[in-house]
């Protein structure tokens, strides 16, 4: 019976997935639709451990509010290296755009998260956007608002510095400026200047601020020239600042996309110490780059500086190279003239261009992780340049501004979610189906399943199974009414316990196929499962159940493929042949697994031959 119910569920899920095969849906989180990944590994053993941090969005600007129901799709997500969901934060932030979502390991040695919540549509409610720091329980530890005259918290950067007391952000200001830099001294127009701020993360107060006005002339932009008509507010985005970092000496490095230049800015007097790239570079270079993103210090001292950044080499309108690349550049700043040399280059694996956004990250084992942005495309490379992995969203409708990979420990304050239902054709073959998940919890190795005769009854262990995905399904004999679950780590420690839930029966037993003379009533779990504990026998039971599930999944996939053939060919004869062949196979498999499952639910005795005590939770 267990095998056939698993088969029915999986067949149904396979057919439904055909119309929504780029998203994952869950019984325990029905409002969430998490994007699927298409993943290819080339050397799985060489990739760095860690989770993926992405924040999918469909449009870069805030969408207008609506009263229509929408599934939770947009926002922060954590995935494991198999593309299985770990945490969906989209519902927490009402499907609003999230940018620069990542783990933050440099605050106090613990696990934290940070991101930018974009401002509301047309700034309704005077909401300018906020930067957040969450703890490992996914609770807000800090909310950093806009405290000065800026119109919004800029989406490009929230770079928390070591210790977590301050953070860096980009700034944009709309100003009415003289156009003399373009040879038009008698004319004025609106211009977006770009800059940076260092913020106190506890208060949002500005500790240091720098703006491009007076430091970067208008004629250094590749987007305006002497013939460009003056603009109305908000004005020309003439440099487009998109990344900022700080070194131990207290100086700031700034990426300005529309000057094709990276600047080092003095933390003492705000002067520009040097320029890399663009129309006037202070370095002798053996390479070119353009429209870059996500500059970061790798190492910096009095004589040498090593930086990384994404060379987009293109934008929405034009391109300077055939493919985008992640660059690691060593700057020799103690010689004259100063020199800049590429020491590592990682080309985009598909040979394409990242025209917008993106990032580069050095991992703990020396690997390089690159977010190519569009459709969540990301790749991991060995230090020598070997491609180890590439992945992208299954959907073409979503992108993420940046993609990161970090170690992380998640311990939600909320309990695990469990949903149970019961099905059967008569009193002798009733089956309870559990679905369980714990949004944001890491390190779950297995689940323990319990049932009670009533709400206040003693819990009876009815089974245990390995966690294989975000949501786990477990099937057991009987109509079990009051149920709960435990999340267990690899060492047997209980990480969390769900609330006690009642099993949901069919709204109409007859329509659900029940043929008994009277409506079913819940069973006493002690009568079905006895006094059980987690022993090797129960682990064997979990392995048997898992094997049943996997076999059922294989059969479901075979039936679904057959259904696709039938639907395409439209042949009744083919359907009959497939049905007969599959029926014979399933009958044999059913008999085999029925025998094993019946043996698995015998009472487990202690060494003295007496039943073991129930395990309470």
Coordinates of C-alpha atoms in Angstrom, one line a residue:
X1 CA 0.0 0.0 0.0
X2 CA 2.8 2.4 0.9
X3 CA 4.4 1.9 -2.5
X4 CA 1.2 2.5 -4.4
X5 CA 0.4 5.7 -2.5
X6 CA 3.9 7.0 -3.1
X7 CA 3.5 6.1 -6.7
X8 CA 0.2 8.0 -7.0
X9 CA 1.6 11.1 -5.3
X10 CA 4.8 11.1 -7.4
X11 CA 2.9 10.6 -10.7
X12 CA 0.6 13.5 -9.8
X13 CA 3.6 15.7 -8.9
X14 CA 5.4 14.8 -12.1
X15 CA 2.4 15.7 -14.3
X16 CA 1.7 18.9 -12.4
X17 CA 5.4 19.9 -12.6
X18 CA 5.3 19.7 -16.4
X19 CA 3.4 23.0 -16.4
X20 CA 5.6 24.7 -13.7
X21 CA 8.9 23.0 -14.1
X22 CA 11.0 26.0 -13.3
X23 CA 9.8 26.3 -9.7
X24 CA 9.6 24.2 -6.6
X25 CA 6.4 24.0 -4.6
X26 CA 5.9 22.5 -1.1
X27 CA 3.0 21.1 0.9
X28 CA 4.4 22.6 4.1
X29 CA 5.0 26.0 2.5
X30 CA 2.2 26.3 0.0
X31 CA 2.7 30.1 -0.5
X32 CA 6.3 29.7 -1.7
X33 CA 7.5 29.1 -5.2
X34 CA 11.2 28.7 -5.1
X35 CA 13.2 28.8 -8.3
X36 CA 14.9 25.6 -9.5
X37 CA 18.5 25.4 -10.7
X38 CA 20.0 23.6 -13.7
X39 CA 23.4 22.5 -12.4
X40 CA 26.4 20.9 -14.1
X41 CA 29.4 19.6 -12.1
X42 CA 32.7 18.9 -13.8
X43 CA 34.7 18.1 -10.6
X44 CA 32.4 17.8 -7.6
X45 CA 35.2 16.8 -5.3
X46 CA 37.1 20.0 -5.9
X47 CA 34.3 22.5 -5.2
X48 CA 34.4 24.5 -1.9
X49 CA 31.8 23.5 0.7
X50 CA 29.0 26.1 1.4
X51 CA 25.6 27.3 0.5
X52 CA 24.4 29.5 -2.4
X53 CA 22.9 32.9 -1.6
X54 CA 20.8 34.5 -4.2
X55 CA 17.9 37.1 -4.4
X56 CA 15.8 36.6 -7.5
X57 CA 13.8 39.5 -9.0
X58 CA 11.8 39.8 -12.2
X59 CA 12.0 43.6 -12.6
X60 CA 14.7 45.9 -11.3
X61 CA 12.3 48.6 -10.1
X62 CA 9.7 48.2 -7.4
X63 CA 6.4 46.9 -8.8
X64 CA 3.1 48.7 -8.1
X65 CA 1.1 47.3 -5.2
X66 CA -1.7 44.9 -6.1
X67 CA -4.6 43.2 -4.3
X68 CA -4.1 40.1 -6.4
X69 CA -2.6 37.1 -4.6
X70 CA 1.0 36.3 -5.7
X71 CA 3.1 33.4 -4.6
X72 CA 6.3 34.3 -2.8
X73 CA 9.0 34.2 -5.4
X74 CA 11.0 37.4 -5.2
X75 CA 13.5 37.9 -2.3
X76 CA 16.3 36.2 -0.4
X77 CA 17.0 32.5 -0.8
X78 CA 19.6 30.0 0.4
X79 CA 20.3 26.8 -1.6
X80 CA 22.6 23.9 -1.0
X81 CA 25.1 22.7 -3.6
X82 CA 22.5 20.3 -5.1
X83 CA 20.1 23.1 -5.7
X84 CA 17.8 22.1 -2.8
X85 CA 16.2 24.9 -1.0
X86 CA 17.5 25.7 2.5
X87 CA 15.7 29.0 3.3
X88 CA 13.0 31.0 1.5
X89 CA 12.7 34.6 2.8
X90 CA 10.5 36.0 0.1
X91 CA 7.3 35.9 2.2
X92 CA 9.0 37.7 5.1
X93 CA 9.6 40.7 2.9
X94 CA 6.4 40.7 0.9
X95 CA 7.9 39.8 -2.5
X96 CA 9.9 43.1 -2.5
X97 CA 13.3 43.2 -4.3
X98 CA 16.3 42.3 -2.2
X99 CA 19.9 43.1 -3.3
X100 CA 23.4 42.1 -2.2
X101 CA 22.1 39.2 -0.1
X102 CA 24.9 37.2 1.5
X103 CA 26.2 35.5 4.6
X104 CA 28.4 37.8 6.8
X105 CA 31.2 35.8 8.6
X106 CA 33.2 38.8 9.8
X107 CA 31.0 40.3 12.6
X108 CA 31.7 38.2 15.6
X109 CA 32.6 34.8 14.2
X110 CA 29.0 33.7 14.2
X111 CA 26.6 33.3 11.4
X112 CA 24.8 36.4 10.1
X113 CA 23.1 37.6 6.9
X114 CA 22.9 41.0 5.3
X115 CA 21.0 42.5 2.4
X116 CA 19.3 45.7 1.1
X117 CA 15.5 45.9 1.0
X118 CA 14.6 48.1 -1.9
X119 CA 12.5 51.2 -1.4
X120 CA 8.7 50.9 -2.0
X121 CA 6.9 51.7 -5.2
X122 CA 7.2 55.5 -5.7
X123 CA 8.5 55.6 -2.1
X124 CA 5.0 55.1 -0.7
X125 CA 4.9 55.5 3.0
X126 CA 8.1 57.5 2.9
X127 CA 9.9 54.1 2.6
X128 CA 13.4 54.8 1.3
X129 CA 14.8 51.3 1.6
X130 CA 16.7 49.7 4.5
X131 CA 19.8 47.6 4.9
X132 CA 19.5 44.6 7.3
X133 CA 21.7 42.4 9.3
X134 CA 20.0 39.1 10.5
X135 CA 21.3 36.6 13.1
X136 CA 21.4 32.9 12.5
X137 CA 17.8 32.7 13.7
X138 CA 16.7 34.9 10.8
X139 CA 15.7 37.6 13.2
X140 CA 16.6 41.3 12.6
X141 CA 19.7 42.2 14.5
X142 CA 20.2 45.6 12.8
X143 CA 18.2 47.7 10.5
X144 CA 20.2 50.5 8.9
X145 CA 18.0 53.3 7.5
X146 CA 18.8 56.3 5.3
X147 CA 19.5 59.1 7.8
X148 CA 20.8 61.9 5.6
X149 CA 19.4 63.7 2.5
X150 CA 19.7 60.7 0.2
X151 CA 16.5 59.8 -1.7
X152 CA 17.0 56.1 -1.2
X153 CA 19.3 53.4 0.1
X154 CA 21.1 52.6 -3.1
X155 CA 20.7 49.0 -4.3
X156 CA 24.3 48.3 -5.3
X157 CA 26.2 47.8 -2.1
X158 CA 26.0 46.9 1.6
X159 CA 29.5 45.9 2.5
X160 CA 29.9 45.2 6.2
X161 CA 33.4 45.8 7.4
X162 CA 35.3 43.6 9.9
X163 CA 33.6 43.7 13.3
X164 CA 30.3 44.7 12.0
X165 CA 30.2 48.2 13.5
X166 CA 30.4 50.0 10.2
X167 CA 29.4 49.3 6.6
X168 CA 29.9 50.8 3.1
X169 CA 27.2 51.8 0.7
X170 CA 27.0 53.6 -2.7
X171 CA 25.3 57.0 -3.1
X172 CA 23.5 58.8 -5.9
X173 CA 22.5 62.5 -5.8
X174 CA 20.6 64.4 -8.4
X175 CA 22.2 67.9 -8.8
X176 CA 21.8 70.9 -11.1
X177 CA 25.3 71.4 -12.4
X178 CA 27.2 73.6 -14.8
X179 CA 28.2 71.8 -18.0
X180 CA 31.5 73.6 -18.4
X181 CA 33.4 70.3 -18.4
X182 CA 31.7 69.6 -21.7
X183 CA 32.7 73.0 -23.2
X184 CA 29.3 74.5 -22.4
X185 CA 30.1 77.0 -19.6
X186 CA 26.9 78.9 -19.9
X187 CA 24.6 75.9 -19.7
X188 CA 23.3 73.9 -16.7
X189 CA 21.6 70.5 -16.5
X190 CA 20.6 67.8 -14.1
X191 CA 23.3 65.2 -13.3
X192 CA 23.4 62.1 -11.0
X193 CA 26.6 62.3 -9.1
X194 CA 28.0 59.1 -7.5
X195 CA 29.8 58.5 -4.3
X196 CA 30.2 56.4 -1.2
X197 CA 29.4 56.5 2.5
X198 CA 30.6 54.6 5.5
X199 CA 27.7 54.1 8.0
X200 CA 27.4 53.3 11.6
X201 CA 25.3 50.1 11.5
X202 CA 23.8 50.7 14.9
X203 CA 22.4 54.2 14.1
X204 CA 22.7 54.7 10.3
X205 CA 24.8 57.8 11.0
X206 CA 27.3 58.8 8.2
X207 CA 30.9 58.5 9.4
X208 CA 32.6 59.3 6.0
X209 CA 31.2 60.5 2.8
X210 CA 32.6 61.2 -0.7
X211 CA 30.9 62.5 -3.8
X212 CA 32.2 62.6 -7.4
X213 CA 31.4 66.3 -7.9
X214 CA 34.6 68.2 -8.0
X215 CA 36.7 65.1 -8.4
X216 CA 35.5 63.3 -11.6
X217 CA 34.7 65.7 -14.5
X218 CA 31.7 65.1 -16.7
X219 CA 33.9 64.7 -19.8
X220 CA 35.4 61.5 -18.3
X221 CA 32.0 59.7 -18.8
X222 CA 31.5 57.4 -21.7
X223 CA 27.8 58.1 -21.7
X224 CA 27.8 61.9 -22.2
X225 CA 29.7 64.1 -24.6
X226 CA 29.6 67.8 -25.7
X227 CA 26.6 67.2 -27.9
X228 CA 24.5 65.3 -25.3
X229 CA 21.3 67.4 -24.6
X230 CA 20.9 68.7 -21.1
X231 CA 18.7 66.4 -19.0
X232 CA 15.7 67.1 -16.7
X233 CA 15.6 65.6 -13.2
X234 CA 17.0 63.2 -12.1
X235 CA 19.6 63.7 -14.8
X236 CA 22.5 62.0 -16.5
X237 CA 23.9 58.9 -14.7
X238 CA 27.4 60.0 -15.7
X239 CA 29.6 57.6 -13.7
X240 CA 27.3 54.9 -12.3
X241 CA 29.0 53.9 -9.0
X242 CA 28.3 50.2 -8.2
X243 CA 30.9 48.9 -5.6
X244 CA 33.1 50.1 -2.8
X245 CA 35.6 48.5 -0.4
X246 CA 38.1 49.7 2.2
X247 CA 41.6 48.6 3.0
X248 CA 43.5 48.5 6.3
X249 CA 45.1 51.9 5.6
X250 CA 41.7 53.5 5.7
X251 CA 41.4 54.2 1.9
X252 CA 38.4 53.4 -0.2
X253 CA 38.3 51.7 -3.6
X254 CA 35.4 52.7 -5.9
X255 CA 34.1 51.2 -9.1
X256 CA 32.5 53.7 -11.6
X257 CA 31.0 51.8 -14.5
X258 CA 30.4 54.7 -16.9
X259 CA 34.0 55.9 -16.7
X260 CA 35.4 52.4 -17.1
X261 CA 37.6 53.3 -14.1
X262 CA 38.4 52.1 -10.6
X263 CA 39.5 54.8 -8.1
X264 CA 41.4 54.7 -4.9
X265 CA 40.2 57.5 -2.6
X266 CA 42.0 58.8 0.4
X267 CA 40.2 58.3 3.7
X268 CA 42.1 61.3 5.1
X269 CA 41.5 64.1 2.6
X270 CA 39.1 62.6 0.0
X271 CA 41.6 63.1 -2.8
X272 CA 41.9 60.5 -5.6
X273 CA 45.1 58.6 -5.0
X274 CA 45.1 56.7 -8.3
X275 CA 42.9 55.7 -11.2
X276 CA 43.0 52.3 -12.9
X277 CA 41.5 52.1 -16.4
X278 CA 39.4 54.7 -18.3
X279 CA 40.5 57.6 -20.3
X280 CA 43.3 58.6 -17.9
X281 CA 44.9 55.6 -16.1
X282 CA 47.7 56.1 -13.7
X283 CA 49.0 52.6 -14.5
X284 CA 50.8 50.9 -17.3
X285 CA 48.4 48.0 -18.0
X286 CA 48.7 44.8 -19.9
X287 CA 45.0 44.5 -20.3
X288 CA 41.7 46.4 -20.8
X289 CA 38.4 46.3 -19.0
X290 CA 35.1 48.2 -19.2
X291 CA 31.6 48.5 -17.5
X292 CA 33.0 46.7 -14.5
X293 CA 31.3 45.6 -11.2
X294 CA 32.1 44.5 -7.7
X295 CA 35.7 45.6 -7.0
X296 CA 37.3 44.1 -3.9
X297 CA 40.6 44.3 -2.1
X298 CA 42.3 40.9 -1.9
X299 CA 45.5 42.2 -0.4
X300 CA 46.9 45.7 0.2
X301 CA 50.2 47.0 1.5
X302 CA 52.6 49.9 1.0
X303 CA 54.0 48.6 -2.3
X304 CA 51.5 46.2 -3.8
X305 CA 47.7 45.9 -4.0
X306 CA 45.8 43.0 -5.4
X307 CA 42.1 43.5 -6.4
X308 CA 39.4 41.5 -8.0
X309 CA 36.4 42.7 -10.1
X310 CA 34.0 41.6 -12.8
X311 CA 35.0 42.8 -16.3
X312 CA 31.5 43.0 -17.8
X313 CA 33.1 44.4 -21.1
X314 CA 29.6 45.5 -22.2
X315 CA 26.4 47.1 -21.3
X316 CA 22.8 47.1 -22.7
X317 CA 23.9 49.1 -25.8
X318 CA 27.5 48.2 -26.6
X319 CA 30.4 45.8 -26.0
X320 CA 34.1 46.2 -25.9
X321 CA 35.0 42.5 -25.8
X322 CA 33.5 39.2 -26.9
X323 CA 33.1 37.7 -23.4
X324 CA 32.9 38.9 -19.8
X325 CA 35.5 37.7 -17.2
X326 CA 36.5 37.8 -13.6
X327 CA 39.8 39.5 -13.2
X328 CA 42.4 39.4 -10.4
X329 CA 44.9 42.3 -10.9
X330 CA 48.1 43.0 -9.1
X331 CA 49.0 46.7 -8.8
X332 CA 52.7 47.7 -8.2
X333 CA 52.3 51.1 -6.6
X334 CA 55.8 51.8 -5.4
X335 CA 57.4 52.1 -8.9
X336 CA 57.2 54.9 -11.4
X337 CA 55.3 54.5 -13.6
X338 CA 53.0 52.2 -11.6
X339 CA 52.1 48.9 -13.2
X340 CA 48.9 46.8 -13.3
X341 CA 49.1 43.1 -14.3
X342 CA 46.4 40.5 -14.6
X343 CA 47.4 37.5 -12.5
X344 CA 44.2 35.4 -13.0
X345 CA 41.4 35.6 -15.5
X346 CA 38.2 33.5 -15.4
X347 CA 36.1 33.8 -18.6
X348 CA 32.4 33.4 -18.5
X349 CA 32.0 29.6 -19.2
X350 CA 29.4 29.9 -21.9
X351 CA 31.4 32.6 -23.7
X352 CA 28.7 35.1 -23.3
X353 CA 28.4 38.7 -21.9
X354 CA 27.2 39.8 -18.6
X355 CA 25.8 43.2 -19.7
X356 CA 24.5 44.1 -16.2
X357 CA 25.4 43.4 -12.6
X358 CA 27.6 40.5 -11.3
X359 CA 30.3 39.7 -8.8
X360 CA 33.5 37.8 -8.0
X361 CA 34.2 36.0 -4.7
X362 CA 37.3 34.2 -3.5
X363 CA 36.3 31.1 -1.4
X364 CA 38.0 29.7 1.6
X365 CA 39.8 26.9 -0.3
X366 CA 41.1 29.3 -2.9
X367 CA 38.4 28.6 -5.5
X368 CA 36.7 31.5 -7.3
X369 CA 33.0 31.8 -7.4
X370 CA 31.5 34.2 -10.0
X371 CA 27.9 35.5 -10.2
X372 CA 27.1 36.4 -13.8
X373 CA 23.7 37.7 -12.7
X374 CA 21.3 37.1 -15.6
X375 CA 19.1 34.0 -14.9
X376 CA 21.2 33.5 -11.7
X377 CA 24.0 32.2 -13.8
X378 CA 27.0 31.3 -11.6
X379 CA 30.2 29.3 -11.8
X380 CA 33.0 28.0 -9.6
X381 CA 36.6 27.6 -10.7
X382 CA 39.8 26.2 -9.3
X383 CA 42.6 28.7 -8.6
X384 CA 44.3 27.3 -11.8
X385 CA 41.2 28.2 -13.8
X386 CA 39.5 24.8 -14.2
X387 CA 35.7 25.0 -14.4
X388 CA 34.3 23.0 -11.6
X389 CA 30.6 23.8 -11.7
X390 CA 28.1 26.0 -13.5
X391 CA 24.4 26.6 -12.6
X392 CA 21.6 28.9 -13.6
X393 CA 17.9 29.4 -12.8
X394 CA 15.6 27.1 -14.7
X395 CA 13.4 30.1 -15.3
X396 CA 14.4 32.8 -17.8
X397 CA 12.1 35.3 -16.1
X398 CA 14.3 36.0 -13.1
X399 CA 17.8 37.3 -12.3
X400 CA 19.8 38.0 -9.2
X401 CA 22.0 41.1 -8.8
X402 CA 24.8 39.0 -7.1
X403 CA 25.4 35.4 -6.2
X404 CA 27.5 34.3 -3.3
X405 CA 28.7 31.1 -1.6
X406 CA 29.4 30.8 2.1
X407 CA 29.4 28.4 5.0
X408 CA 26.4 29.1 7.2
X409 CA 24.6 27.7 10.2
X410 CA 20.8 28.4 10.3
X411 CA 18.8 27.9 13.5
X412 CA 15.3 29.2 13.0
X413 CA 13.3 30.2 16.1
X414 CA 10.1 28.9 14.5
X415 CA 9.4 25.1 14.8
X416 CA 9.5 22.7 11.9
X417 CA 6.4 22.6 9.7
X418 CA 4.5 19.3 9.4
X419 CA 1.4 18.5 7.4
X420 CA -0.2 15.0 7.5
X421 CA -3.1 13.5 5.6
X422 CA -4.8 10.1 5.5
X423 CA -6.0 7.9 2.6
X424 CA -7.3 4.4 2.0
X425 CA -10.0 2.3 0.5
X426 CA -11.2 0.5 3.7
X427 CA -10.3 0.2 7.3
X428 CA -7.6 -2.4 6.6
X429 CA -5.4 -0.3 4.4
X430 CA -5.5 3.3 5.8
X431 CA -2.2 5.1 5.4
X432 CA -0.9 8.4 6.9
X433 CA 1.3 10.6 4.8
X434 CA 3.6 13.1 6.5
X435 CA 5.2 16.1 4.8
X436 CA 7.8 18.0 6.8
X437 CA 10.3 20.8 6.4
X438 CA 12.0 23.4 8.5
X439 CA 12.6 26.7 6.6
X440 CA 16.2 27.9 7.2
X441 CA 17.5 25.0 9.3
X442 CA 20.9 23.6 8.3
X443 CA 22.5 20.3 9.4
X444 CA 19.3 18.2 9.5
X445 CA 20.3 14.6 8.9
X446 CA 17.0 12.8 9.6
X447 CA 13.5 13.2 10.9
X448 CA 11.7 11.3 13.7
X449 CA 7.9 10.9 13.3
X450 CA 5.6 10.6 16.3
X451 CA 1.9 10.0 16.8
X452 CA -0.5 10.1 19.8
X453 CA -3.9 8.6 20.5
X454 CA -5.1 12.1 21.6
X455 CA -3.7 15.6 22.0
X456 CA -2.5 14.8 25.6
X457 CA -1.4 11.2 24.9
X458 CA 2.1 9.8 25.1
X459 CA 4.1 10.1 21.8
X460 CA 4.8 6.9 20.0
X461 CA 7.7 6.7 17.6
X462 CA 6.2 5.6 14.2
X463 CA 9.3 6.0 12.1
X464 CA 12.5 7.7 11.1
X465 CA 13.8 8.7 7.7
X466 CA 16.8 10.5 6.1
X467 CA 16.4 14.1 5.0
X468 CA 17.0 14.1 1.3
X469 CA 15.5 17.5 0.2
X470 CA 14.0 20.6 1.6
X471 CA 10.7 18.8 2.1
X472 CA 10.5 15.2 3.2
X473 CA 7.6 12.8 2.6
X474 CA 7.1 9.8 4.9
X475 CA 4.4 7.2 4.6
X476 CA 3.3 4.9 7.4
X477 CA 0.4 2.4 8.0
X478 CA -2.7 3.4 9.9
X479 CA -4.9 6.5 10.5
X480 CA -2.7 8.5 12.9
X481 CA -4.5 11.6 14.1
X482 CA -2.2 13.6 16.4
X483 CA 1.3 13.8 15.0
X484 CA 4.6 15.6 15.5
X485 CA 8.2 15.4 14.2
X486 CA 11.8 15.9 15.4
X487 CA 14.7 17.2 13.4
X488 CA 17.9 15.3 14.2
X489 CA 21.5 16.1 13.2
X490 CA 24.1 13.5 12.2
X491 CA 25.2 13.0 15.8
X492 CA 21.7 12.2 16.9
X493 CA 21.1 15.5 18.6
X494 CA 17.5 16.9 18.4
X495 CA 17.6 20.3 16.7
X496 CA 14.0 21.1 16.9
X497 CA 10.5 19.7 17.5
X498 CA 7.3 20.6 15.6
X499 CA 4.0 21.5 17.2
X500 CA 1.5 18.7 17.5
X501 CA -0.8 18.7 14.5
X502 CA -3.9 16.9 13.5
X503 CA -4.0 14.8 10.4
X504 CA -6.2 16.1 7.7
X505 CA -8.7 13.5 6.4
X506 CA -10.3 13.7 2.9
X507 CA -13.2 16.2 2.8
X508 CA -15.3 13.4 1.3
X509 CA -14.1 9.9 2.0
X510 CA -16.3 8.3 -0.7
X511 CA -15.0 10.6 -3.4
X512 CA -11.4 9.8 -2.2
X513 CA -12.1 6.1 -3.0
X514 CA -13.0 4.8 0.5
X515 CA -15.3 1.8 0.2
X516 CA -15.8 0.7 3.8
X517 CA -19.1 0.3 5.5
X518 CA -18.5 3.0 8.0
X519 CA -16.3 6.1 8.1
X520 CA -12.8 5.5 9.4
X521 CA -11.7 6.5 12.9
X522 CA -8.2 7.2 14.0
X523 CA -6.1 4.3 15.3
X524 CA -4.2 4.2 18.6
X525 CA -0.6 4.4 17.4
X526 CA 0.5 2.0 20.2
X527 CA -1.6 -0.7 18.7
X528 CA 0.0 -0.3 15.3
X529 CA 3.6 0.6 16.1
X530 CA 4.1 -0.6 19.7
X531 CA 6.6 0.9 22.0
X532 CA 9.4 1.9 19.7
X533 CA 12.8 3.6 19.9
X534 CA 15.4 4.6 17.4
X535 CA 17.5 1.5 17.0
X536 CA 19.3 -0.1 14.2
X537 CA 16.0 -1.8 13.3
X538 CA 14.3 1.5 13.0
X539 CA 17.1 2.8 10.9
X540 CA 16.6 -0.2 8.6
X541 CA 12.9 0.7 8.5
X542 CA 13.9 4.1 7.3
X543 CA 16.1 2.7 4.7
X544 CA 13.3 0.4 3.5
X545 CA 10.9 3.3 3.3
X546 CA 13.4 5.4 1.5
X547 CA 14.0 2.5 -1.0
X548 CA 10.2 2.2 -1.5
X549 CA 10.0 5.9 -2.2
X550 CA 12.9 5.8 -4.6
X551 CA 11.5 2.8 -6.5
X552 CA 8.1 4.5 -6.6
X553 CA 9.7 7.7 -7.9
X554 CA 11.4 5.7 -10.7
X555 CA 8.1 4.0 -11.6
X556 CA 6.3 7.4 -11.6
X557 CA 8.9 8.8 -13.9
X558 CA 8.5 5.8 -16.2
X559 CA 4.7 6.2 -16.2
X560 CA 5.0 10.0 -16.9
X561 CA 7.3 9.4 -19.8
X562 CA 4.9 6.8 -21.2
X563 CA 2.1 9.4 -20.7
X564 CA 4.1 11.9 -22.8
X565 CA 4.4 9.3 -25.6
X566 CA 0.7 8.5 -25.4
X567 CA -0.2 12.1 -25.5
X568 CA 2.0 12.7 -28.5
X569 CA 1.0 9.7 -30.5
X570 CA -2.5 9.4 -29.3
X571 CA -2.6 5.6 -29.6
X572 CA -4.9 3.7 -27.4
X573 CA -3.1 0.4 -28.2
X574 CA 0.2 1.8 -26.9
X575 CA -1.5 2.9 -23.8
X576 CA -3.0 -0.6 -23.1
X577 CA 0.4 -2.3 -23.7
X578 CA 2.2 0.1 -21.5
X579 CA -0.5 -0.2 -18.8
X580 CA -0.4 -4.0 -18.8
X581 CA 3.4 -4.1 -18.7
X582 CA 3.7 -1.5 -16.0
X583 CA 0.9 -3.2 -14.0
X584 CA 2.8 -6.5 -14.0
X585 CA 6.0 -4.8 -12.9
X586 CA 4.2 -2.9 -10.1
X587 CA 2.4 -5.9 -8.9
X588 CA 5.7 -7.7 -8.4
X589 CA 7.3 -4.7 -6.7
X590 CA 4.3 -4.2 -4.5
X591 CA 4.4 -7.8 -3.2
X592 CA 8.1 -7.6 -2.5
X593 CA 8.0 -4.3 -0.7
X594 CA 4.8 -5.1 1.1
X595 CA 6.6 -8.1 2.7
X596 CA 9.5 -5.9 3.8
X597 CA 7.3 -3.1 5.1
X598 CA 5.3 -5.5 7.1
X599 CA 8.4 -6.9 8.8
X600 CA 9.7 -3.4 9.4
X601 CA 6.8 -2.4 11.7
X602 CA 7.2 -5.3 14.2
X603 CA 7.7 -4.2 17.8
X604 CA 11.4 -3.7 18.7
X605 CA 12.4 -5.6 21.8
X606 CA 15.1 -4.8 24.3
X607 CA 18.0 -7.1 25.1
X608 CA 15.9 -8.6 28.0
X609 CA 13.1 -9.5 25.6
X610 CA 10.8 -6.7 27.0
X611 CA 9.4 -3.9 24.9
X612 CA 11.4 -0.7 25.1
X613 CA 9.8 2.4 26.7
X614 CA 8.3 5.1 24.5
X615 CA 10.5 8.1 23.7
X616 CA 8.9 11.3 24.9
X617 CA 9.2 14.7 23.2

